[in-house]
Short mmCIF file of C-alpha atoms and ligand atoms in Angstrom, two decimals:
data_model
loop_
_atom_site.label_atom_id
_atom_site.label_comp_id
_atom_site.label_asym_id
_atom_site.label_seq_id
_atom_site.Cartn_x
_atom_site.Cartn_y
_atom_site.Cartn_z
CA MET A 1 -175.16 -17.93 -17.35
CA ASN A 2 -177.86 -16.15 -19.29
CA ASN A 3 -181.26 -16.82 -17.74
CA GLU A 4 -183.20 -15.49 -20.68
CA ALA A 5 -181.72 -17.52 -23.48
CA ILE A 6 -183.00 -21.04 -23.03
CA SER A 7 -186.32 -22.85 -22.69
CA ILE A 8 -186.34 -26.10 -20.72
CA VAL A 9 -188.70 -28.99 -21.43
CA ILE A 10 -188.82 -31.82 -18.88
CA LEU A 11 -190.34 -35.12 -20.03
CA ALA A 12 -192.40 -36.51 -17.18
CA ALA A 13 -195.30 -38.26 -18.90
CA GLY A 14 -194.01 -41.81 -19.08
CA LYS A 15 -195.44 -44.79 -17.20
CA GLY A 16 -192.13 -45.87 -15.70
CA SER A 17 -193.17 -49.53 -15.77
CA ARG A 18 -189.68 -50.70 -14.77
CA MET A 19 -190.20 -49.00 -11.39
CA LYS A 20 -192.86 -51.65 -10.57
CA SER A 21 -194.91 -49.09 -8.70
CA ASN A 22 -198.34 -47.47 -8.78
CA LYS A 23 -196.71 -44.13 -8.11
CA ALA A 24 -195.64 -42.02 -11.11
CA LYS A 25 -191.91 -42.52 -11.62
CA VAL A 26 -191.02 -38.83 -11.40
CA LEU A 27 -192.73 -38.60 -7.97
CA HIS A 28 -190.46 -41.19 -6.36
CA THR A 29 -188.28 -39.34 -3.90
CA ILE A 30 -184.56 -38.78 -3.54
CA SER A 31 -183.43 -37.28 -0.23
CA GLY A 32 -187.03 -36.48 0.70
CA LYS A 33 -188.15 -34.71 -2.48
CA PRO A 34 -189.68 -36.06 -5.73
CA MET A 35 -187.18 -36.60 -8.56
CA LEU A 36 -189.02 -34.02 -10.65
CA TYR A 37 -188.68 -31.44 -7.86
CA HIS A 38 -184.88 -31.69 -7.98
CA ILE A 39 -184.86 -31.25 -11.75
CA ILE A 40 -187.19 -28.25 -11.74
CA LYS A 41 -185.29 -26.61 -8.88
CA GLU A 42 -182.01 -26.77 -10.81
CA SER A 43 -183.69 -25.83 -14.12
CA LYS A 44 -185.08 -22.64 -12.60
CA LYS A 45 -181.54 -21.44 -11.97
CA ILE A 46 -180.85 -21.27 -15.72
CA SER A 47 -184.22 -20.71 -17.38
CA ASP A 48 -187.34 -18.56 -17.09
CA ASP A 49 -189.39 -20.85 -19.36
CA ILE A 50 -189.91 -24.34 -17.96
CA THR A 51 -192.40 -26.79 -19.40
CA VAL A 52 -193.17 -30.16 -17.83
CA VAL A 53 -194.78 -32.72 -20.13
CA ILE A 54 -197.32 -34.87 -18.28
CA ALA A 55 -199.79 -37.69 -19.02
CA HIS A 56 -199.50 -40.72 -16.75
CA GLN A 57 -200.94 -39.77 -13.31
CA LYS A 58 -200.97 -36.18 -14.45
CA ASP A 59 -203.13 -34.86 -11.62
CA ALA A 60 -200.80 -36.24 -8.96
CA VAL A 61 -197.76 -34.84 -10.75
CA VAL A 62 -199.27 -31.35 -11.14
CA LYS A 63 -200.62 -31.27 -7.58
CA THR A 64 -197.30 -32.33 -6.09
CA MET A 65 -195.26 -29.84 -8.11
CA GLU A 66 -197.65 -26.98 -7.35
CA GLN A 67 -196.74 -27.38 -3.68
CA TYR A 68 -193.23 -26.24 -4.59
CA PHE A 69 -193.45 -24.09 -7.74
CA ASP A 70 -196.02 -21.68 -9.14
CA ASP A 71 -194.52 -20.76 -12.50
CA ILE A 72 -194.25 -24.04 -14.39
CA ASN A 73 -196.08 -24.69 -17.68
CA PHE A 74 -197.66 -28.12 -17.85
CA VAL A 75 -198.35 -29.60 -21.30
CA GLU A 76 -200.29 -32.80 -21.71
CA GLN A 77 -198.92 -35.42 -24.07
CA ASP A 78 -201.32 -37.46 -26.19
CA ALA A 79 -199.67 -40.59 -24.84
CA VAL A 80 -202.37 -42.89 -26.21
CA ASN A 81 -201.82 -41.98 -29.86
CA TYR A 82 -198.25 -40.72 -29.60
CA PRO A 83 -196.40 -42.60 -26.86
CA GLY A 84 -192.67 -42.18 -26.34
CA THR A 85 -190.21 -39.38 -25.76
CA GLY A 86 -190.89 -38.09 -29.29
CA GLY A 87 -194.62 -37.96 -28.60
CA ALA A 88 -193.81 -36.00 -25.45
CA VAL A 89 -192.41 -33.03 -27.41
CA MET A 90 -195.18 -32.83 -30.01
CA ASP A 91 -197.26 -30.16 -28.27
CA ILE A 92 -194.64 -27.99 -26.61
CA THR A 93 -194.40 -24.25 -27.41
CA PRO A 94 -191.00 -23.09 -26.15
CA LYS A 95 -190.44 -19.36 -25.86
CA HIS A 96 -186.74 -19.24 -26.74
CA ASP A 97 -184.74 -20.31 -29.79
CA LYS A 98 -182.68 -22.79 -27.80
CA VAL A 99 -184.56 -25.65 -26.15
CA LEU A 100 -183.00 -27.90 -23.52
CA VAL A 101 -184.87 -31.21 -23.27
CA LEU A 102 -184.36 -33.20 -20.05
CA ASN A 103 -185.70 -36.59 -19.12
CA GLY A 104 -187.79 -36.38 -15.93
CA ASP A 105 -185.96 -39.31 -14.39
CA MET A 106 -182.58 -37.58 -13.94
CA PRO A 107 -182.75 -36.22 -10.40
CA LEU A 108 -179.00 -35.70 -10.07
CA ILE A 109 -178.56 -32.93 -12.64
CA THR A 110 -177.42 -29.52 -11.40
CA ALA A 111 -177.48 -26.11 -13.06
CA GLU A 112 -173.68 -26.24 -13.07
CA SER A 113 -173.64 -29.61 -14.88
CA LEU A 114 -175.88 -28.17 -17.63
CA LYS A 115 -173.57 -25.23 -18.31
CA GLY A 116 -172.02 -26.83 -21.42
CA PHE A 117 -175.41 -26.92 -23.15
CA LEU A 118 -175.74 -23.17 -22.68
CA SER A 119 -172.29 -22.14 -23.84
CA LEU A 120 -171.86 -24.35 -26.94
CA GLU A 121 -173.40 -23.41 -30.27
CA ALA A 122 -174.81 -26.10 -32.58
CA ASP A 123 -178.11 -27.27 -34.05
CA ILE A 124 -178.07 -30.14 -31.56
CA ILE A 125 -175.90 -30.61 -28.48
CA MET A 126 -176.43 -34.05 -27.02
CA SER A 127 -175.14 -35.63 -23.83
CA ILE A 128 -173.12 -38.84 -23.90
CA PHE A 129 -171.17 -40.94 -21.47
CA ASP A 130 -169.15 -44.11 -21.63
CA LEU A 131 -170.18 -46.96 -19.35
CA LYS A 132 -168.72 -50.37 -18.60
CA ASP A 133 -172.28 -51.64 -18.45
CA PRO A 134 -174.38 -49.63 -20.92
CA SER A 135 -177.52 -51.72 -20.45
CA GLY A 136 -180.78 -49.81 -20.40
CA TYR A 137 -179.46 -46.78 -22.26
CA GLY A 138 -179.71 -45.89 -25.94
CA ARG A 139 -176.39 -46.48 -27.74
CA VAL A 140 -174.80 -43.57 -29.59
CA ILE A 141 -173.21 -44.54 -32.89
CA ILE A 142 -170.27 -42.30 -33.71
CA ARG A 143 -168.28 -42.59 -36.96
CA ASN A 144 -165.30 -40.44 -37.88
CA GLU A 145 -165.93 -38.47 -34.71
CA GLU A 146 -169.43 -37.58 -35.87
CA VAL A 147 -172.65 -38.70 -34.26
CA GLU A 148 -174.60 -40.76 -36.77
CA TYR A 149 -177.62 -41.96 -34.83
CA ILE A 150 -178.96 -43.27 -31.52
CA VAL A 151 -180.36 -46.77 -31.29
CA GLU A 152 -182.45 -47.93 -28.35
CA GLN A 153 -181.38 -51.09 -26.55
CA LYS A 154 -184.50 -52.94 -27.68
CA ASP A 155 -183.86 -52.12 -31.34
CA ALA A 156 -180.11 -52.63 -31.34
CA SER A 157 -178.18 -55.28 -33.26
CA ASP A 158 -175.53 -57.32 -31.41
CA ALA A 159 -172.81 -55.04 -32.77
CA GLU A 160 -174.71 -51.95 -31.61
CA LEU A 161 -175.30 -53.47 -28.16
CA ASN A 162 -171.52 -53.70 -27.74
CA VAL A 163 -171.19 -49.93 -28.06
CA THR A 164 -170.48 -48.46 -24.63
CA THR A 165 -171.11 -44.81 -25.52
CA VAL A 166 -174.66 -44.05 -24.45
CA ASN A 167 -177.22 -41.27 -24.71
CA ALA A 168 -177.50 -39.60 -21.30
CA GLY A 169 -180.91 -38.12 -22.19
CA VAL A 170 -180.26 -34.36 -22.23
CA TYR A 171 -180.29 -32.42 -25.51
CA ALA A 172 -180.14 -28.78 -26.49
CA PHE A 173 -181.99 -28.33 -29.77
CA SER A 174 -182.42 -25.20 -31.78
CA ARG A 175 -186.16 -24.68 -31.94
CA SER A 176 -186.14 -24.81 -35.73
CA ILE A 177 -184.65 -28.32 -35.63
CA LEU A 178 -187.51 -29.52 -33.42
CA GLU A 179 -190.09 -27.86 -35.66
CA ARG A 180 -188.54 -29.39 -38.75
CA TYR A 181 -188.17 -33.02 -37.60
CA ILE A 182 -190.86 -33.74 -35.00
CA PRO A 183 -193.53 -34.17 -37.73
CA PHE A 184 -191.41 -36.92 -39.32
CA LEU A 185 -191.01 -39.09 -36.21
CA SER A 186 -192.48 -42.55 -36.57
CA ASN A 187 -193.21 -45.43 -34.23
CA ASP A 188 -191.74 -48.07 -36.49
CA ASN A 189 -189.61 -49.74 -33.81
CA ALA A 190 -189.58 -52.49 -31.18
CA GLN A 191 -191.55 -50.50 -28.61
CA LYS A 192 -194.02 -48.93 -31.11
CA GLU A 193 -193.12 -45.57 -29.61
CA TYR A 194 -192.17 -42.21 -31.09
CA TYR A 195 -188.51 -41.77 -30.16
CA LEU A 196 -187.16 -38.26 -29.69
CA THR A 197 -183.75 -39.75 -30.34
CA ASP A 198 -184.65 -40.43 -34.01
CA ILE A 199 -184.25 -36.70 -34.67
CA ILE A 200 -180.49 -37.20 -34.52
CA ALA A 201 -180.28 -39.43 -37.62
CA MET A 202 -182.66 -37.21 -39.60
CA ALA A 203 -180.75 -34.06 -38.70
CA LYS A 204 -177.44 -35.75 -39.49
CA GLU A 205 -178.75 -36.71 -42.92
CA GLU A 206 -179.41 -33.06 -43.70
CA GLU A 207 -176.00 -32.04 -42.35
CA ALA A 208 -177.12 -30.27 -39.22
CA SER A 209 -174.34 -29.63 -36.68
CA ILE A 210 -174.51 -32.20 -33.88
CA VAL A 211 -172.10 -31.83 -30.97
CA PRO A 212 -171.72 -34.66 -28.45
CA LEU A 213 -171.01 -33.41 -24.94
CA LEU A 214 -169.30 -35.83 -22.59
CA VAL A 215 -171.07 -35.71 -19.23
CA ASP A 216 -170.63 -37.39 -15.84
CA GLU A 217 -173.02 -40.17 -14.83
CA ALA A 218 -172.91 -38.83 -11.26
CA PHE A 219 -175.07 -35.96 -12.57
CA PHE A 220 -176.85 -37.53 -15.53
CA LYS A 221 -177.85 -40.96 -14.28
CA GLY A 222 -181.34 -42.01 -15.46
CA ILE A 223 -183.59 -43.73 -12.91
CA ASN A 224 -185.56 -46.62 -14.38
CA SER A 225 -185.75 -49.07 -11.47
CA LYS A 226 -185.76 -49.04 -7.69
CA LYS A 227 -182.16 -50.20 -7.82
CA ASP A 228 -181.26 -47.07 -9.82
CA LEU A 229 -183.25 -45.03 -7.28
CA ALA A 230 -181.17 -46.40 -4.40
CA GLU A 231 -177.92 -45.74 -6.28
CA ALA A 232 -178.95 -42.16 -7.02
CA GLU A 233 -179.88 -41.69 -3.36
CA VAL A 234 -176.31 -42.51 -2.34
CA ILE A 235 -174.93 -39.92 -4.77
CA MET A 236 -177.39 -37.24 -3.59
CA GLN A 237 -176.75 -38.03 0.09
CA ASN A 238 -172.99 -37.74 -0.39
CA ARG A 239 -173.52 -34.37 -2.03
CA ILE A 240 -175.75 -33.09 0.80
CA LYS A 241 -173.44 -34.33 3.56
CA LYS A 242 -170.30 -33.00 1.86
CA ARG A 243 -171.95 -29.57 1.65
CA TRP A 244 -172.78 -29.54 5.38
CA MET A 245 -169.41 -30.87 6.44
CA GLU A 246 -167.80 -28.10 4.41
CA ALA A 247 -170.08 -25.67 6.24
CA GLY A 248 -168.72 -26.95 9.58
CA VAL A 249 -170.95 -29.82 10.68
CA ILE A 250 -169.07 -32.73 12.29
CA MET A 251 -170.32 -36.15 11.16
CA HIS A 252 -169.24 -39.44 12.65
CA LEU A 253 -169.26 -42.14 9.95
CA PRO A 254 -171.16 -40.00 7.41
CA ASP A 255 -171.95 -43.06 5.26
CA THR A 256 -174.41 -44.17 7.96
CA ILE A 257 -176.21 -40.80 8.18
CA TYR A 258 -179.27 -39.75 6.14
CA ILE A 259 -180.05 -36.05 5.80
CA GLU A 260 -182.83 -34.72 3.59
CA GLU A 261 -182.23 -31.86 1.24
CA SER A 262 -184.52 -29.46 3.14
CA VAL A 263 -182.62 -29.78 6.45
CA VAL A 264 -180.63 -26.75 7.61
CA PHE A 265 -177.69 -26.56 10.03
CA GLU A 266 -176.27 -23.49 11.70
CA GLY A 267 -173.30 -22.95 13.97
CA GLU A 268 -171.39 -25.88 15.41
CA CYS A 269 -173.27 -29.14 15.14
CA ILE A 270 -172.34 -32.78 15.61
CA VAL A 271 -174.25 -35.65 14.05
CA GLU A 272 -173.19 -39.08 15.24
CA ASN A 273 -173.49 -42.31 13.28
CA ASN A 274 -176.80 -43.84 12.16
CA CYS A 275 -178.88 -40.67 12.48
CA ARG A 276 -181.76 -39.68 10.19
CA ILE A 277 -182.74 -36.00 9.90
CA THR A 278 -185.69 -35.17 7.68
CA GLY A 279 -188.15 -32.56 6.45
CA GLU A 280 -187.91 -28.93 7.47
CA SER A 281 -185.61 -29.63 10.40
CA LYS A 282 -183.30 -26.86 11.58
CA ILE A 283 -180.36 -27.77 13.79
CA VAL A 284 -178.46 -24.95 15.50
CA ASN A 285 -175.40 -25.51 17.74
CA SER A 286 -176.67 -28.94 18.69
CA HIS A 287 -175.48 -32.50 19.09
CA ILE A 288 -177.49 -35.40 17.71
CA LYS A 289 -176.22 -38.63 19.21
CA ALA A 290 -176.05 -42.07 17.60
CA GLY A 291 -179.19 -43.68 16.25
CA SER A 292 -181.49 -40.67 16.64
CA VAL A 293 -184.27 -39.62 14.26
CA VAL A 294 -185.22 -35.95 13.91
CA GLU A 295 -188.25 -35.12 11.72
CA ASP A 296 -189.52 -31.62 10.88
CA SER A 297 -188.15 -30.29 14.15
CA THR A 298 -185.90 -27.55 15.48
CA MET A 299 -183.02 -28.01 17.90
CA VAL A 300 -181.18 -24.99 19.25
CA ASP A 301 -178.28 -25.30 21.76
CA SER A 302 -179.56 -28.79 22.61
CA ASP A 303 -178.61 -32.43 22.47
CA CYS A 304 -180.59 -35.58 21.89
CA GLY A 305 -180.01 -39.31 21.96
CA PRO A 306 -178.50 -41.77 21.63
CA MET A 307 -181.64 -43.24 20.09
CA ALA A 308 -184.00 -40.32 20.58
CA HIS A 309 -186.96 -39.65 18.29
CA LEU A 310 -187.97 -36.04 17.66
CA ARG A 311 -191.18 -36.37 15.69
CA PRO A 312 -192.69 -33.49 13.68
CA LEU A 313 -193.01 -30.07 15.26
CA SER A 314 -190.73 -30.67 18.19
CA HIS A 315 -188.98 -27.42 19.08
CA ILE A 316 -186.27 -27.76 21.66
CA THR A 317 -183.91 -25.08 22.96
CA ASP A 318 -181.28 -25.39 25.72
CA THR A 319 -182.65 -28.86 26.26
CA HIS A 320 -181.23 -32.30 26.93
CA ILE A 321 -183.17 -35.21 25.46
CA GLY A 322 -181.71 -38.56 26.46
CA ASN A 323 -181.99 -42.10 25.18
CA PHE A 324 -185.35 -43.60 24.20
CA VAL A 325 -187.20 -40.30 24.53
CA GLU A 326 -189.90 -39.50 21.96
CA THR A 327 -191.27 -36.00 21.47
CA LYS A 328 -194.02 -34.80 19.11
CA LYS A 329 -195.56 -31.33 18.66
CA ALA A 330 -193.70 -30.31 21.79
CA THR A 331 -191.90 -27.12 22.75
CA LEU A 332 -189.22 -27.65 25.36
CA HIS A 333 -187.11 -24.79 26.62
CA GLY A 334 -184.35 -25.37 29.16
CA VAL A 335 -185.58 -28.87 29.98
CA LYS A 336 -183.94 -32.16 30.93
CA ALA A 337 -185.68 -35.34 29.81
CA GLY A 338 -182.96 -37.92 30.13
CA HIS A 339 -184.58 -41.31 29.71
CA LEU A 340 -187.48 -43.30 28.25
CA SER A 341 -190.27 -40.75 27.97
CA TYR A 342 -193.06 -39.69 25.62
CA ILE A 343 -193.69 -35.97 25.47
CA GLY A 344 -196.44 -35.18 22.94
CA ASP A 345 -198.66 -32.11 22.42
CA ALA A 346 -196.80 -30.38 25.22
CA GLU A 347 -195.14 -27.16 26.32
CA VAL A 348 -192.45 -27.43 28.96
CA SER A 349 -190.62 -24.45 30.47
CA GLU A 350 -187.13 -23.90 31.80
CA GLY A 351 -185.61 -25.57 34.80
CA THR A 352 -187.98 -28.53 34.58
CA ASN A 353 -186.76 -32.08 34.99
CA ILE A 354 -188.72 -34.92 33.44
CA GLY A 355 -187.96 -38.23 35.16
CA ALA A 356 -187.41 -41.55 33.44
CA GLY A 357 -190.55 -43.15 32.07
CA THR A 358 -192.75 -40.06 32.16
CA ILE A 359 -195.64 -40.19 29.71
CA THR A 360 -197.92 -37.41 28.53
CA CYS A 361 -201.20 -39.29 27.95
CA ASN A 362 -202.32 -37.01 25.13
CA TYR A 363 -204.88 -39.22 23.39
CA ASP A 364 -208.12 -40.64 24.77
CA GLY A 365 -208.91 -42.70 21.69
CA LYS A 366 -210.88 -39.87 20.09
CA ASN A 367 -209.07 -36.58 20.56
CA LYS A 368 -205.62 -35.22 21.39
CA TYR A 369 -205.10 -32.93 24.38
CA LYS A 370 -202.31 -30.66 25.59
CA THR A 371 -199.97 -30.87 28.52
CA ILE A 372 -198.51 -27.62 29.83
CA ILE A 373 -195.67 -27.81 32.32
CA GLY A 374 -194.26 -24.64 33.93
CA LYS A 375 -190.81 -23.71 35.24
CA ASN A 376 -188.69 -25.64 37.73
CA VAL A 377 -191.12 -28.54 37.91
CA PHE A 378 -189.74 -31.86 39.12
CA ILE A 379 -191.52 -34.84 37.63
CA GLY A 380 -190.58 -38.10 39.32
CA SER A 381 -189.94 -41.24 37.31
CA ASP A 382 -192.76 -43.33 35.86
CA SER A 383 -195.40 -40.61 36.05
CA GLN A 384 -198.39 -40.31 33.75
CA LEU A 385 -199.80 -36.89 32.99
CA ILE A 386 -203.38 -37.29 31.74
CA ALA A 387 -204.04 -34.43 29.31
CA PRO A 388 -205.52 -31.87 29.22
CA VAL A 389 -203.39 -30.92 32.18
CA THR A 390 -201.52 -27.85 33.35
CA ILE A 391 -198.75 -28.10 35.89
CA GLU A 392 -197.81 -24.65 37.13
CA ASP A 393 -194.29 -23.52 38.14
CA ASP A 394 -192.54 -25.06 41.15
CA VAL A 395 -194.52 -28.28 41.41
CA MET A 396 -193.26 -31.69 42.43
CA ILE A 397 -194.78 -34.91 41.09
CA ALA A 398 -193.81 -37.91 43.15
CA ALA A 399 -192.43 -40.92 41.26
CA GLY A 400 -195.08 -43.32 40.03
CA SER A 401 -197.92 -40.81 40.14
CA THR A 402 -200.84 -40.46 37.76
CA VAL A 403 -201.81 -36.81 37.47
CA THR A 404 -205.48 -36.56 36.62
CA SER A 405 -206.38 -33.15 37.94
CA GLY A 406 -206.70 -30.46 35.21
CA THR A 407 -204.41 -27.97 36.95
CA VAL A 408 -201.78 -28.40 39.64
CA ALA A 409 -201.11 -25.03 41.29
CA SER A 410 -197.61 -23.72 42.12
CA GLY A 411 -195.84 -24.98 45.20
CA ASN A 412 -197.74 -28.29 45.53
CA LEU A 413 -196.69 -31.92 45.56
CA VAL A 414 -198.75 -34.54 43.71
CA LEU A 415 -198.43 -38.01 45.12
CA SER A 416 -200.74 -40.71 43.88
CA ARG A 417 -199.60 -44.21 44.60
CA THR A 418 -200.88 -47.11 46.58
CA LYS A 419 -199.42 -47.10 50.03
CA MET A 420 -196.61 -49.64 50.34
CA ARG A 421 -197.20 -52.71 52.52
CA LEU A 422 -194.46 -54.74 54.05
CA VAL A 423 -195.36 -58.36 54.71
CA LYS A 424 -192.79 -59.82 57.02
CA ASP A 425 -191.08 -63.10 55.92
CA PHE A 426 -193.64 -63.64 53.13
CA TYR A 427 -190.91 -64.86 50.73
CA TYR A 428 -189.79 -67.60 53.05
CA LYS A 429 -193.33 -68.70 53.78
CA PHE A 430 -194.13 -68.91 50.09
CA PHE A 431 -190.96 -70.46 48.62
CA GLY A 432 -189.50 -71.95 51.73
CA LYS A 433 -186.03 -71.23 52.98
CA LYS A 434 -183.13 -72.51 50.79
C1 UD1 B 1 -184.28 -42.61 -22.89
C2 UD1 B 1 -183.65 -42.51 -24.29
C3 UD1 B 1 -182.35 -43.29 -24.27
C4 UD1 B 1 -181.43 -42.73 -23.21
C5 UD1 B 1 -182.11 -42.70 -21.83
C6 UD1 B 1 -181.27 -41.87 -20.88
C7 UD1 B 1 -185.50 -42.34 -25.89
C8 UD1 B 1 -186.29 -43.04 -26.92
N1 UD1 B 1 -184.57 -43.05 -25.27
O1 UD1 B 1 -184.55 -43.99 -22.69
O2 UD1 B 1 -181.73 -43.19 -25.55
O3 UD1 B 1 -180.24 -43.50 -23.12
O4 UD1 B 1 -183.38 -42.06 -21.93
O5 UD1 B 1 -181.75 -41.92 -19.58
O6 UD1 B 1 -185.72 -41.16 -25.69
N2 UD1 B 1 -191.56 -39.95 -21.19
C9 UD1 B 1 -192.60 -39.15 -21.56
N3 UD1 B 1 -193.55 -39.66 -22.39
C10 UD1 B 1 -193.49 -40.92 -22.90
C11 UD1 B 1 -192.39 -41.73 -22.54
C12 UD1 B 1 -191.42 -41.21 -21.68
O7 UD1 B 1 -192.70 -38.00 -21.12
O8 UD1 B 1 -194.39 -41.30 -23.64
C13 UD1 B 1 -190.57 -39.41 -20.23
C14 UD1 B 1 -190.47 -40.30 -19.02
O9 UD1 B 1 -191.38 -39.86 -18.01
C15 UD1 B 1 -189.02 -40.14 -18.60
C16 UD1 B 1 -188.30 -39.75 -19.88
O10 UD1 B 1 -189.29 -39.40 -20.82
O11 UD1 B 1 -188.84 -39.13 -17.63
C17 UD1 B 1 -187.46 -40.90 -20.41
O12 UD1 B 1 -188.29 -42.01 -20.61
P1 UD1 B 1 -187.78 -43.49 -20.33
O13 UD1 B 1 -188.85 -44.42 -20.67
O14 UD1 B 1 -187.16 -43.57 -19.00
O15 UD1 B 1 -186.63 -43.58 -21.45
P2 UD1 B 1 -185.43 -44.58 -21.48
O16 UD1 B 1 -185.90 -45.91 -21.91
O17 UD1 B 1 -184.66 -44.48 -20.23
CA1 CA B 2 -184.95 -43.46 -18.34
#
C-alpha cells in the first residue's frame, strides 16, 4: 500500500442522537478504546494526511484523541448552518488527489479492509453491502449495474425502502469531484441536512465513473445505537481473542472472556472462563483462573483466582493470588496470598505468606499510606496491618493480630489478641442440657 497517495477524512461531528447519551457518539468505547481511536489507528497505517471533522462536543473529542495521537488535523464543521455529512466536508483541505471519507461511527474498519479503495481507480469508489435488514442505512439504487443515487431511509419511497443494497459509509473521491459538487449540495430533504451522499447522483448525471465496492459488514458496520455498539463489541472481541489464541494463549470458553485491545500476552498463558482483562495489562507465562478481573496490571510467572481482582498498578511476579483476593498499586514478588485478602499500596518480597483474611489498612479516611513487607514473613490469618507500616524480613504475625507499630524489626513475633478465656460448662448453664 502506498502511504503517500491518499488523504483520509473522518466525519465525527454529528450529535449521534440515536445513542441516547450525553457523550459524543465517537467517544463511546469498543474493547476499551473510543470508536474514533480505532478508526484513526487503522487510518494511520495507510495515510499520512488524516483530518477529523468535529463540532458536537468538539473539546472532548480533541482532548481524548490527543491522548493517543499528535498528528491529526481537526477541522470544525459549521454544524449550525450546514448540518449533515455534506456539511462536514465543506471546510476540509485534503493534501492528496484521492480522498477517502469515513464515517466516525465505524470502529470495525481495518487498514486491510480499506485496501480496495486504494487500488481501484475511479472518480468515486463507494462501499456497499447487502443486508437482510437494511433499516437505518441509506439505500443504493443500482440500474443496469450502474449506481444511480443513494436515498436516505427517511427520504425513501416504499419501493426504495425494499432495496437491500445499502451505503456502508466509506467513499474514495477524487479531490476534483468533491470540489466540483460540494457547493451544489442542498438540505432539501426530510432531515433538512446536507447529505454527502447526494454527490453520487450529481456525479452520475455528468457521467463520472462510480464504482461500487462490495464490503463486509463485519468491518463496515455503522454504530447508531447502543444495540449496534454491543454487536460491534462482540465482533471486535472475537477478533482480539482470535489473535491471542493464534499467538498461543489458551482460553477456556472464549465467548465468556473480555480482553481489551491494549492488553498484551507473552509466553504460555491460560485464561479461564468469565475473566475480564483491561487497560495496559501485560500477562507473561501466567494463569488467570475463572471469574478474575485484571486491570492495568502485570502478571509474570504467576497465577490468580478463581475470582481474584487485580486492580490498577498491581505488579506480581512468581506469585500465587488465590480466590477473593484484591490487590491495588501493589508489587508482589515470590508471594503466596491464597485467600480473601486486600493488599493495597503495598510492596511484598519473596518467600512471604499472606494468611487468609489479611487486610492492609491503607486509608484513614483522608490519606493513603504504604505497607512494606520484607522477605520470608509469615502473616497469620485475619491480620490487619495499619499503614504506614514496615514489616522487615523474617517476621511472624500471629493470626488475628492488628499491627499498629510503624516498623516491626527482623526476627520478631507480633501477637496482639485478647487472651482466650475458657468458662467451664457455660453453654449448659445458659441453654440448659438437651
Ligand atoms: C450515513 C449515510 C448513509 C449510510 C450510513 C452508513 C449520509 C447522509 N448517510 O447515515 O447513507 O448508509 O451513514 O453508516 O451520509 N456527521 C458529521 N456531521 C454531521 C452529521 C454527521 O460529522 O453534521 C458524522 C457523524 O459523526 C457520523 C457520520 O458522520 O460519524 C455519519 O453520520 P450518521 O448520522 O451516523 O449517518 P447515518 O444516518 O448513519
Ligand atoms: Ca451512522
